[in-house]
Coordinates of C-alpha atoms in Angstrom, one line a residue:
M1 CA -2.7 18.2 27.8
T2 CA -2.0 15.0 25.9
Q3 CA 1.5 14.3 24.6
A4 CA 1.9 14.3 20.9
H5 CA 2.6 11.1 19.2
P6 CA 5.2 10.8 16.3
Q7 CA 2.8 10.6 13.3
P8 CA 1.7 6.9 13.4
S9 CA -0.5 7.3 10.4
G10 CA 2.4 8.7 8.5
N11 CA 4.4 5.6 9.5
L12 CA 1.9 3.3 8.0
R13 CA 1.8 5.3 4.8
S14 CA 5.6 5.2 4.7
I15 CA 5.8 1.5 5.3
T16 CA 3.5 0.8 2.3
A17 CA 5.7 3.1 0.2
M18 CA 8.8 1.3 1.4
I19 CA 7.5 -2.2 0.5
A20 CA 6.7 -0.9 -3.1
A21 CA 10.2 0.7 -3.3
V22 CA 11.8 -2.6 -2.3
G23 CA 10.0 -4.4 -5.0
C24 CA 11.1 -1.9 -7.7
F25 CA 14.7 -1.8 -6.5
S26 CA 15.0 -5.6 -6.3
L27 CA 14.1 -5.7 -10.0
M28 CA 16.5 -2.9 -10.7
D29 CA 19.3 -4.7 -8.9
T30 CA 18.7 -7.7 -11.1
V31 CA 19.3 -5.5 -14.1
L32 CA 22.4 -4.1 -12.4
K33 CA 23.7 -7.6 -11.8
V34 CA 23.3 -8.5 -15.5
L35 CA 24.9 -5.2 -16.7
A36 CA 27.8 -5.6 -14.2
G37 CA 28.9 -8.6 -16.2
H38 CA 29.5 -6.4 -19.3
Y39 CA 30.4 -2.9 -18.0
P40 CA 32.5 -1.3 -15.2
A41 CA 30.6 -0.7 -11.9
L42 CA 30.9 3.1 -12.1
Q43 CA 29.6 3.1 -15.6
V44 CA 26.6 1.1 -14.6
A45 CA 26.0 3.5 -11.8
A46 CA 26.2 6.5 -14.1
M47 CA 23.9 4.8 -16.7
R48 CA 21.3 4.2 -13.9
G49 CA 21.1 8.0 -13.4
M50 CA 21.2 8.9 -17.1
V51 CA 18.4 6.6 -18.2
A52 CA 16.2 7.8 -15.3
L53 CA 16.5 11.5 -16.3
P54 CA 13.9 11.5 -19.1
L55 CA 11.3 10.0 -16.8
V56 CA 12.2 12.5 -14.0
F57 CA 11.8 15.4 -16.5
A58 CA 8.5 14.1 -17.6
Y59 CA 7.3 13.6 -14.0
L60 CA 8.3 17.2 -13.1
S61 CA 6.5 18.6 -16.1
W62 CA 3.4 16.6 -15.2
R63 CA 3.5 17.8 -11.7
Q64 CA 4.3 21.4 -12.8
A65 CA 7.0 21.3 -10.3
W66 CA 9.9 22.9 -12.1
G67 CA 9.5 26.1 -10.1
K68 CA 10.0 24.1 -6.8
V69 CA 13.3 22.4 -7.6
W70 CA 15.7 25.4 -7.4
R71 CA 15.2 26.6 -3.8
L72 CA 17.5 24.0 -2.2
R73 CA 19.9 23.3 0.6
W74 CA 22.7 22.6 -1.9
S75 CA 25.2 21.2 0.7
L76 CA 22.9 18.3 1.6
H77 CA 22.0 17.7 -2.1
L78 CA 25.7 17.5 -3.0
L79 CA 26.3 15.2 -0.1
R80 CA 23.5 12.9 -1.3
G81 CA 25.0 13.0 -4.8
V82 CA 28.4 11.8 -3.6
L83 CA 26.7 9.1 -1.4
A84 CA 24.6 8.0 -4.4
V85 CA 27.6 7.4 -6.6
G86 CA 29.4 5.5 -3.8
M87 CA 26.4 3.4 -2.9
L88 CA 25.5 2.4 -6.4
G89 CA 29.0 1.9 -7.6
L90 CA 29.9 -0.3 -4.6
F91 CA 26.7 -2.2 -4.7
T92 CA 27.0 -2.9 -8.5
Y93 CA 30.6 -4.2 -7.9
G94 CA 29.3 -6.4 -5.0
V95 CA 26.4 -8.0 -6.8
R96 CA 28.7 -8.9 -9.7
G97 CA 30.3 -11.5 -7.4
L98 CA 27.5 -12.3 -5.0
P99 CA 24.0 -13.8 -5.4
L100 CA 21.3 -11.2 -4.7
A101 CA 20.1 -12.9 -1.5
N102 CA 23.7 -12.8 -0.1
A103 CA 24.2 -9.2 -1.1
Y104 CA 20.9 -8.2 0.5
T105 CA 21.7 -10.0 3.7
L106 CA 24.9 -8.0 4.0
F107 CA 23.1 -4.8 3.0
F108 CA 20.7 -5.2 5.9
V109 CA 23.1 -3.5 8.3
A110 CA 21.7 -0.3 6.7
P111 CA 18.4 -0.2 8.8
L112 CA 20.4 -0.5 12.0
L113 CA 22.7 2.4 10.9
I114 CA 19.6 4.5 9.9
T115 CA 18.0 3.9 13.3
V116 CA 21.2 4.9 15.1
L117 CA 21.7 8.0 13.0
A118 CA 18.1 9.0 13.4
V119 CA 18.6 9.8 17.0
P120 CA 21.4 12.5 16.8
F121 CA 20.7 13.8 13.3
L122 CA 16.9 13.7 13.1
G123 CA 16.1 14.1 16.7
E124 CA 13.8 11.2 16.7
R125 CA 12.6 9.4 19.8
V126 CA 12.9 5.8 18.8
P127 CA 10.2 3.6 20.5
K128 CA 11.4 0.4 22.1
A129 CA 9.4 -1.6 19.6
H130 CA 11.4 -0.2 16.7
W131 CA 14.7 -1.1 18.4
W132 CA 13.4 -4.6 19.1
A133 CA 12.3 -5.0 15.5
V134 CA 15.7 -4.0 14.1
A135 CA 17.5 -6.2 16.6
I136 CA 15.4 -9.2 15.8
G137 CA 15.8 -8.6 12.1
L138 CA 19.6 -8.3 12.4
A139 CA 19.6 -11.6 14.4
G140 CA 17.9 -13.1 11.3
V141 CA 20.6 -11.7 9.1
L142 CA 23.2 -13.4 11.3
V143 CA 21.4 -16.7 11.0
A144 CA 21.2 -16.4 7.2
L145 CA 24.9 -15.5 7.1
R146 CA 25.9 -18.5 9.2
P147 CA 28.7 -16.4 10.8
S148 CA 31.9 -17.4 9.3
P149 CA 35.0 -15.7 7.9
D150 CA 33.9 -16.5 4.4
A151 CA 30.7 -14.5 4.8
F152 CA 32.5 -11.3 5.5
L153 CA 35.8 -11.5 3.7
G154 CA 36.2 -10.6 0.0
W155 CA 36.0 -7.4 -1.9
A156 CA 32.5 -8.1 -3.1
G157 CA 31.2 -8.4 0.5
L158 CA 33.1 -5.4 1.7
A159 CA 31.7 -3.4 -1.2
V160 CA 28.2 -4.2 -0.3
L161 CA 28.8 -3.2 3.3
G162 CA 30.3 0.1 2.1
A163 CA 27.2 0.6 -0.1
A164 CA 25.0 0.0 3.0
A165 CA 26.8 2.7 4.9
C166 CA 26.4 5.2 2.0
Y167 CA 22.7 4.3 1.8
A168 CA 22.1 4.9 5.5
A169 CA 23.8 8.3 5.5
S170 CA 21.9 9.2 2.3
A171 CA 18.5 8.2 3.8
V172 CA 19.1 10.4 6.9
A173 CA 20.2 13.3 4.7
G174 CA 17.1 12.8 2.6
R175 CA 14.9 12.9 5.7
L176 CA 16.5 16.2 6.7
L177 CA 15.9 17.6 3.2
C178 CA 12.3 16.6 3.3
R179 CA 11.7 19.0 6.1
T180 CA 12.5 22.0 3.9
D181 CA 12.8 20.9 0.2
P182 CA 10.0 19.4 -2.0
P183 CA 10.3 15.7 -2.8
E184 CA 10.6 16.5 -6.5
S185 CA 13.9 18.2 -5.8
L186 CA 15.3 15.1 -4.1
V187 CA 14.4 12.9 -7.1
L188 CA 15.7 15.3 -9.7
W189 CA 19.0 16.2 -8.1
S190 CA 19.9 12.7 -6.9
M191 CA 19.6 11.5 -10.5
M192 CA 21.4 14.6 -11.9
M193 CA 24.3 14.3 -9.6
L194 CA 24.5 10.5 -10.0
S195 CA 24.7 11.0 -13.8
I196 CA 27.2 13.8 -13.7
M197 CA 29.5 12.6 -10.9
G198 CA 29.3 9.0 -11.9
G199 CA 29.8 9.8 -15.6
L200 CA 32.9 11.9 -14.9
L201 CA 34.4 9.1 -12.8
A202 CA 33.5 6.4 -15.3
A203 CA 34.6 8.3 -18.4
P204 CA 38.2 7.1 -18.6
G205 CA 37.1 3.5 -18.8
W206 CA 33.8 3.9 -20.6
V207 CA 32.6 0.9 -22.6
P208 CA 30.3 1.5 -25.6
V209 CA 26.8 0.1 -24.9
A210 CA 25.8 -2.9 -27.0
A211 CA 22.6 -2.6 -29.0
D212 CA 21.0 -5.6 -27.3
H213 CA 21.4 -4.0 -23.9
W214 CA 19.1 -1.0 -24.6
G215 CA 16.1 -3.0 -23.3
L216 CA 17.9 -3.6 -20.1
L217 CA 18.6 0.1 -19.8
A218 CA 14.9 0.8 -20.3
A219 CA 14.0 -1.6 -17.5
L220 CA 16.7 0.0 -15.4
S221 CA 15.0 3.4 -16.0
L222 CA 11.5 2.3 -15.1
T223 CA 12.3 0.2 -12.0
G224 CA 14.8 2.8 -10.7
F225 CA 12.4 5.7 -11.2
G226 CA 9.6 3.9 -9.5
G227 CA 11.7 2.9 -6.6
Q228 CA 13.1 6.4 -6.2
L229 CA 9.6 7.9 -6.0
A230 CA 8.4 5.3 -3.5
I231 CA 11.4 5.6 -1.2
T232 CA 11.3 9.4 -1.2
E233 CA 7.7 9.1 -0.2
A234 CA 8.6 6.5 2.5
F235 CA 11.1 8.7 4.3
R236 CA 9.0 11.9 3.8
H237 CA 6.1 11.1 6.1
G238 CA 7.2 8.5 8.6
Q239 CA 9.9 8.0 11.2
A240 CA 13.1 6.7 9.5
S241 CA 13.5 4.2 12.4
A242 CA 10.0 2.8 11.7
V243 CA 10.3 2.6 7.9
A244 CA 13.8 1.2 7.6
P245 CA 13.2 -2.3 8.9
F246 CA 10.8 -3.1 6.0
E247 CA 13.8 -3.1 3.7
Y248 CA 14.2 -6.6 5.0
T249 CA 11.6 -7.8 2.5
A250 CA 14.3 -7.5 -0.2
L251 CA 15.6 -10.8 1.0
A252 CA 12.5 -12.6 -0.2
W253 CA 12.9 -10.8 -3.6
G254 CA 16.5 -11.8 -3.8
I255 CA 15.8 -15.5 -3.1
G256 CA 13.1 -15.6 -5.7
L257 CA 15.1 -13.8 -8.4
D258 CA 18.2 -15.9 -7.7
Y259 CA 16.2 -19.0 -8.3
L260 CA 14.3 -17.9 -11.3
L261 CA 17.2 -16.4 -13.2
W262 CA 20.3 -18.2 -12.0
A263 CA 18.9 -21.4 -10.5
V264 CA 20.5 -20.6 -7.1
L265 CA 18.6 -21.9 -4.1
P266 CA 19.2 -20.7 -0.6
D267 CA 20.1 -23.2 2.1
G268 CA 18.2 -23.8 5.4
F269 CA 20.1 -21.1 7.2
T270 CA 19.2 -18.5 4.7
L271 CA 15.5 -19.5 4.9
T272 CA 15.5 -19.5 8.7
G273 CA 17.1 -16.1 8.8
A274 CA 14.6 -14.8 6.2
S275 CA 11.7 -16.1 8.4
I276 CA 13.0 -14.3 11.4
I277 CA 13.4 -11.1 9.4
I278 CA 9.9 -11.2 8.1
L279 CA 8.5 -11.9 11.5
A280 CA 10.4 -8.8 12.8
G281 CA 8.7 -6.7 10.1
L282 CA 5.3 -8.1 10.9
Y283 CA 5.8 -7.4 14.5
L284 CA 6.6 -3.8 13.8
L285 CA 3.6 -3.4 11.5
R286 CA 1.4 -4.7 14.2
H287 CA 2.9 -2.3 16.7
E288 CA 2.2 0.6 14.2
R289 CA -1.4 -0.4 13.8
V290 CA -1.9 -0.7 17.6
H291 CA -0.2 2.7 18.1
R292 CA -2.4 4.3 15.4
Q293 CA -5.6 3.0 17.0
A294 CA -4.5 4.3 20.4
A295 CA -3.7 7.7 18.9
V296 CA -7.2 7.8 17.3
H297 CA -8.9 6.9 20.6
T298 CA -6.8 9.5 22.5
S299 CA -7.8 12.1 20.0
A300 CA -11.5 11.2 20.3
D301 CA -11.4 11.2 24.1
H302 CA -9.4 14.5 24.3
P303 CA -10.7 17.0 21.6

């Protein structure tokens, strides 16, 4: 009897979805950074959920999925709602004071946390190649940070690290939910709870939205909704420990957007670190392809 492999084809599908999600979320983060200069962080987080709801409702109607979204494990959905508010509020506060590339570099502790949490909470057997890819990627993060007190001190940096912890816990909870709940429910209830919880917390200091910012809110809706669908798909089919390292591609997005919009160029350390991170992701992708081919050959040889 051959030993079952942990869905290598699902990992490749999930990696593709993760790369698409990172692109959408990088554009969304750009909008968040702009809005954070005009509104409180919690209000921006709440607005991100609110503007996404019309698209979520349309998506559920198109999928005829309304009947699926009520049979839920409410405890995990509530947990994800709390984590979503914490993650987005903290990250919005962080990017207000940091360039996107710097914020992403700090946020890259999340894949390591996901890989660590995947063992006890998801029961995953993490291949050595995945651990090596995460370790190499984090080494690239350290190079980009040029380890110094200034890189880690400050409320903005601490906020981004807190957001990364919330995100890692939410990703693991989402993977658990995907085992029993339809993906449509994850998209709907994460946005509903972000809107309600974030809105209640932001209400005392709510700032009226300026007319010329409605276009930004529309962009926030489209990019956030696209990223939410893609990341739900990413963690639905593949191992969290295999998918998570591809969030490192956000650093390339951050560098490009910082330069195009704010004329901020990364230094040599940041570029060197980015190169290491990308190489780590390419190494993992190659491992997944080899693993998939081996699984196909094994299946052909042992019907």
